[in-house]
mmCIF file of C-alpha atoms in Angstrom:
data_model
loop_
_atom_site.group_PDB
_atom_site.id
_atom_site.type_symbol
_atom_site.label_atom_id
_atom_site.label_comp_id
_atom_site.label_asym_id
_atom_site.label_seq_id
_atom_site.Cartn_x
_atom_site.Cartn_y
_atom_site.Cartn_z
ATOM 1 C CA MET A 17 -16.439 -3.871 34.055
ATOM 2 C CA LYS A 18 -14.119 -6.735 33.049
ATOM 3 C CA LYS A 19 -16.055 -7.363 29.843
ATOM 4 C CA THR A 20 -15.862 -3.738 28.749
ATOM 5 C CA PHE A 21 -12.131 -3.629 29.522
ATOM 6 C CA ILE A 22 -11.470 -6.806 27.510
ATOM 7 C CA PHE A 23 -13.664 -5.514 24.687
ATOM 8 C CA LEU A 24 -11.737 -2.217 24.680
ATOM 9 C CA ILE A 25 -8.368 -4.014 24.519
ATOM 10 C CA LEU A 26 -9.535 -6.275 21.676
ATOM 11 C CA PHE A 27 -10.902 -3.260 19.805
ATOM 12 C CA VAL A 28 -7.587 -1.377 20.111
ATOM 13 C CA LEU A 29 -5.534 -4.406 19.056
ATOM 14 C CA ASN A 30 -7.799 -5.017 16.071
ATOM 15 C CA ASN A 31 -7.323 -1.432 14.851
ATOM 16 C CA CYS A 32 -3.523 -1.766 14.962
ATOM 17 C CA SER A 33 -3.503 -4.397 12.221
ATOM 18 C CA GLY A 34 -2.942 -1.805 9.447
ATOM 19 C CA TYR A 35 0.547 -0.881 10.615
ATOM 20 C CA GLU A 36 3.016 -0.232 7.812
ATOM 21 C CA PRO A 37 6.622 0.959 8.269
ATOM 22 C CA ILE A 38 7.419 4.439 7.020
ATOM 23 C CA PHE A 39 10.673 3.507 5.262
ATOM 24 C CA SER A 40 9.366 0.392 3.555
ATOM 25 C CA SER A 41 10.511 -0.235 -0.035
ATOM 26 C CA LYS A 42 6.887 -0.956 -0.978
ATOM 27 C CA ASN A 43 4.714 1.813 -2.399
ATOM 28 C CA ILE A 44 7.568 4.091 -3.432
ATOM 29 C CA ASN A 45 7.272 6.396 -6.410
ATOM 30 C CA PHE A 46 10.858 6.133 -7.659
ATOM 31 C CA GLN A 47 13.537 3.652 -8.573
ATOM 32 C CA ILE A 48 17.279 4.147 -8.592
ATOM 33 C CA ASP A 49 19.115 3.282 -11.762
ATOM 34 C CA GLU A 50 22.694 4.090 -10.777
ATOM 35 C CA ILE A 51 24.565 5.190 -7.672
ATOM 36 C CA ILE A 52 27.955 6.804 -8.187
ATOM 37 C CA VAL A 53 30.290 7.192 -5.235
ATOM 38 C CA VAL A 54 32.573 10.160 -5.941
ATOM 39 C CA SER A 55 34.942 9.768 -3.025
ATOM 40 C CA ASN A 56 35.718 6.161 -2.225
ATOM 41 C CA ASP A 57 35.012 6.387 1.508
ATOM 42 C CA LYS A 58 33.230 4.069 3.923
ATOM 43 C CA ILE A 59 30.382 6.444 4.643
ATOM 44 C CA SER A 60 29.349 6.802 0.996
ATOM 45 C CA GLN A 61 29.626 3.038 0.540
ATOM 46 C CA LYS A 62 27.359 2.429 3.541
ATOM 47 C CA ILE A 63 24.767 4.867 2.190
ATOM 48 C CA LYS A 64 24.971 3.150 -1.200
ATOM 49 C CA ARG A 65 24.363 -0.279 0.392
ATOM 50 C CA LYS A 66 21.245 1.034 2.140
ATOM 51 C CA PHE A 67 19.727 1.805 -1.289
ATOM 52 C CA ASN A 68 19.954 -1.800 -2.557
ATOM 53 C CA PRO A 69 16.194 -2.455 -2.096
ATOM 54 C CA TYR A 70 15.429 0.562 -4.305
ATOM 55 C CA LEU A 71 17.659 -0.394 -7.269
ATOM 56 C CA ASN A 72 16.242 -1.306 -10.717
ATOM 57 C CA LYS A 73 12.815 -2.754 -10.080
ATOM 58 C CA ASN A 74 11.785 -2.036 -13.704
ATOM 59 C CA ASP A 75 8.469 -0.414 -12.842
ATOM 60 C CA SER A 76 6.936 2.645 -14.414
ATOM 61 C CA LYS A 77 8.260 4.890 -11.670
ATOM 62 C CA LYS A 78 10.578 7.872 -11.784
ATOM 63 C CA ILE A 79 14.122 6.772 -12.537
ATOM 64 C CA LEU A 80 16.778 8.539 -10.490
ATOM 65 C CA ASN A 81 20.577 8.556 -10.468
ATOM 66 C CA LEU A 82 22.482 9.402 -7.318
ATOM 67 C CA GLU A 83 25.966 10.791 -6.895
ATOM 68 C CA ILE A 84 27.229 10.584 -3.310
ATOM 69 C CA LYS A 85 30.195 12.333 -1.737
ATOM 70 C CA SER A 86 30.668 12.115 2.026
ATOM 71 C CA SER A 87 33.208 13.182 4.591
ATOM 72 C CA LYS A 88 33.740 12.644 8.295
ATOM 73 C CA THR A 89 35.616 14.908 10.684
ATOM 74 C CA ILE A 90 36.297 14.505 14.362
ATOM 75 C CA ASN A 91 36.872 17.753 16.254
ATOM 76 C CA ILE A 92 38.049 18.352 19.803
ATOM 77 C CA VAL A 93 35.376 20.313 21.647
ATOM 78 C CA GLY A 94 36.675 20.219 25.222
ATOM 79 C CA LYS A 95 39.870 19.539 27.141
ATOM 80 C CA ASP A 96 40.518 18.534 30.744
ATOM 81 C CA GLU A 97 42.891 20.186 33.263
ATOM 82 C CA LYS A 98 45.946 18.427 31.787
ATOM 83 C CA GLY A 99 45.154 19.619 28.263
ATOM 84 C CA ASP A 100 44.037 16.188 27.018
ATOM 85 C CA ALA A 101 40.952 15.989 24.842
ATOM 86 C CA SER A 102 37.878 15.064 26.859
ATOM 87 C CA VAL A 103 34.960 15.869 24.534
ATOM 88 C CA PHE A 104 34.857 15.183 20.812
ATOM 89 C CA GLU A 105 32.415 16.080 18.066
ATOM 90 C CA ILE A 106 31.931 13.829 15.058
ATOM 91 C CA VAL A 107 30.547 15.561 11.964
ATOM 92 C CA ILE A 108 29.374 13.652 8.888
ATOM 93 C CA VAL A 109 28.599 15.679 5.764
ATOM 94 C CA SER A 110 27.037 14.050 2.705
ATOM 95 C CA ASN A 111 26.617 15.858 -0.598
ATOM 96 C CA ILE A 112 24.127 14.078 -2.804
ATOM 97 C CA LYS A 113 23.350 14.991 -6.380
ATOM 98 C CA ILE A 114 20.065 13.594 -7.673
ATOM 99 C CA SER A 115 19.441 13.538 -11.395
ATOM 100 C CA SER A 116 16.255 12.242 -12.966
ATOM 101 C CA GLU A 117 15.445 10.908 -16.412
ATOM 102 C CA ASN A 118 14.151 14.269 -17.620
ATOM 103 C CA LEU A 119 17.536 15.863 -16.778
ATOM 104 C CA ASN A 120 16.466 17.680 -13.642
ATOM 105 C CA THR A 121 19.390 17.814 -11.246
ATOM 106 C CA GLU A 122 19.159 18.730 -7.598
ATOM 107 C CA GLU A 123 21.893 18.838 -4.967
ATOM 108 C CA PHE A 124 21.383 18.314 -1.268
ATOM 109 C CA GLU A 125 23.783 18.525 1.644
ATOM 110 C CA TYR A 126 23.040 16.655 4.836
ATOM 111 C CA THR A 127 25.060 17.327 7.982
ATOM 112 C CA GLU A 128 24.797 15.320 11.170
ATOM 113 C CA LYS A 129 26.758 16.017 14.377
ATOM 114 C CA PHE A 130 27.198 14.249 17.677
ATOM 115 C CA ASN A 131 29.284 15.045 20.780
ATOM 116 C CA TYR A 132 30.780 12.309 22.926
ATOM 117 C CA ASN A 133 33.171 12.015 25.852
ATOM 118 C CA ASN A 134 36.608 10.420 25.766
ATOM 119 C CA GLN A 135 36.962 7.040 27.477
ATOM 120 C CA SER A 136 39.958 5.362 29.065
ATOM 121 C CA ASN A 137 39.237 2.032 27.345
ATOM 122 C CA LYS A 138 40.195 2.666 23.729
ATOM 123 C CA PHE A 139 38.495 -0.482 22.395
ATOM 124 C CA GLU A 140 35.153 0.569 23.865
ATOM 125 C CA LEU A 141 35.737 4.087 22.533
ATOM 126 C CA GLU A 142 36.227 2.757 18.985
ATOM 127 C CA GLN A 143 33.097 0.607 19.265
ATOM 128 C CA TYR A 144 31.173 3.618 20.536
ATOM 129 C CA LYS A 145 32.435 5.781 17.648
ATOM 130 C CA GLN A 146 31.385 3.116 15.144
ATOM 131 C CA ASN A 147 27.891 3.003 16.679
ATOM 132 C CA ILE A 148 27.647 6.789 16.527
ATOM 133 C CA GLU A 149 28.773 6.765 12.896
ATOM 134 C CA THR A 150 26.198 4.109 12.001
ATOM 135 C CA ASN A 151 23.419 6.091 13.701
ATOM 136 C CA LEU A 152 24.399 9.308 11.918
ATOM 137 C CA ILE A 153 24.497 7.491 8.562
ATOM 138 C CA ASN A 154 21.014 6.097 9.270
ATOM 139 C CA LYS A 155 19.732 9.621 9.984
ATOM 140 C CA ILE A 156 21.215 10.897 6.711
ATOM 141 C CA PHE A 157 19.706 7.955 4.824
ATOM 142 C CA GLU A 158 16.261 8.583 6.327
ATOM 143 C CA LYS A 159 16.398 12.282 5.426
ATOM 144 C CA LEU A 160 17.525 11.465 1.895
ATOM 145 C CA LEU A 161 14.825 8.828 1.468
ATOM 146 C CA THR A 162 12.190 11.296 2.624
ATOM 147 C CA GLN A 163 13.546 13.829 0.141
ATOM 148 C CA LEU A 164 13.478 11.275 -2.685
ATOM 149 C CA ARG A 165 9.838 10.434 -1.964
ATOM 150 C CA THR A 166 8.876 14.088 -2.406
ATOM 151 C CA ILE A 167 10.618 14.493 -5.770
#
């Protein structure tokens, strides 16, 4: 019984050796020549920085140009008994225009939302908002990268 269990574990571990991350910069079918940030905001700059591994590798892949315009809004969703804001919603909208070397242009809009509660400690609230913003930007980047792989 022990030998079959050990054999089964070794067999499973041996089969896991072909793991490859989904969002790896290897084996991509495109390269990015230029990224233009229309509105000089932090969100667009963060998205632009995430594309550094995909810039100008000089392969025979599709060459794409990106134009990024992003915005962030924070809305009050709920209030407490005193009328103070208790629940907020952060909305990040990114408009991305993709143009390729053969002059095909496509526009995509990605919207990510997240609701969070107000906190009494304002420092922790700012840290929490920054973490939320980073996570939403990562989601937008992953969706955009998936879209770019299908072009």
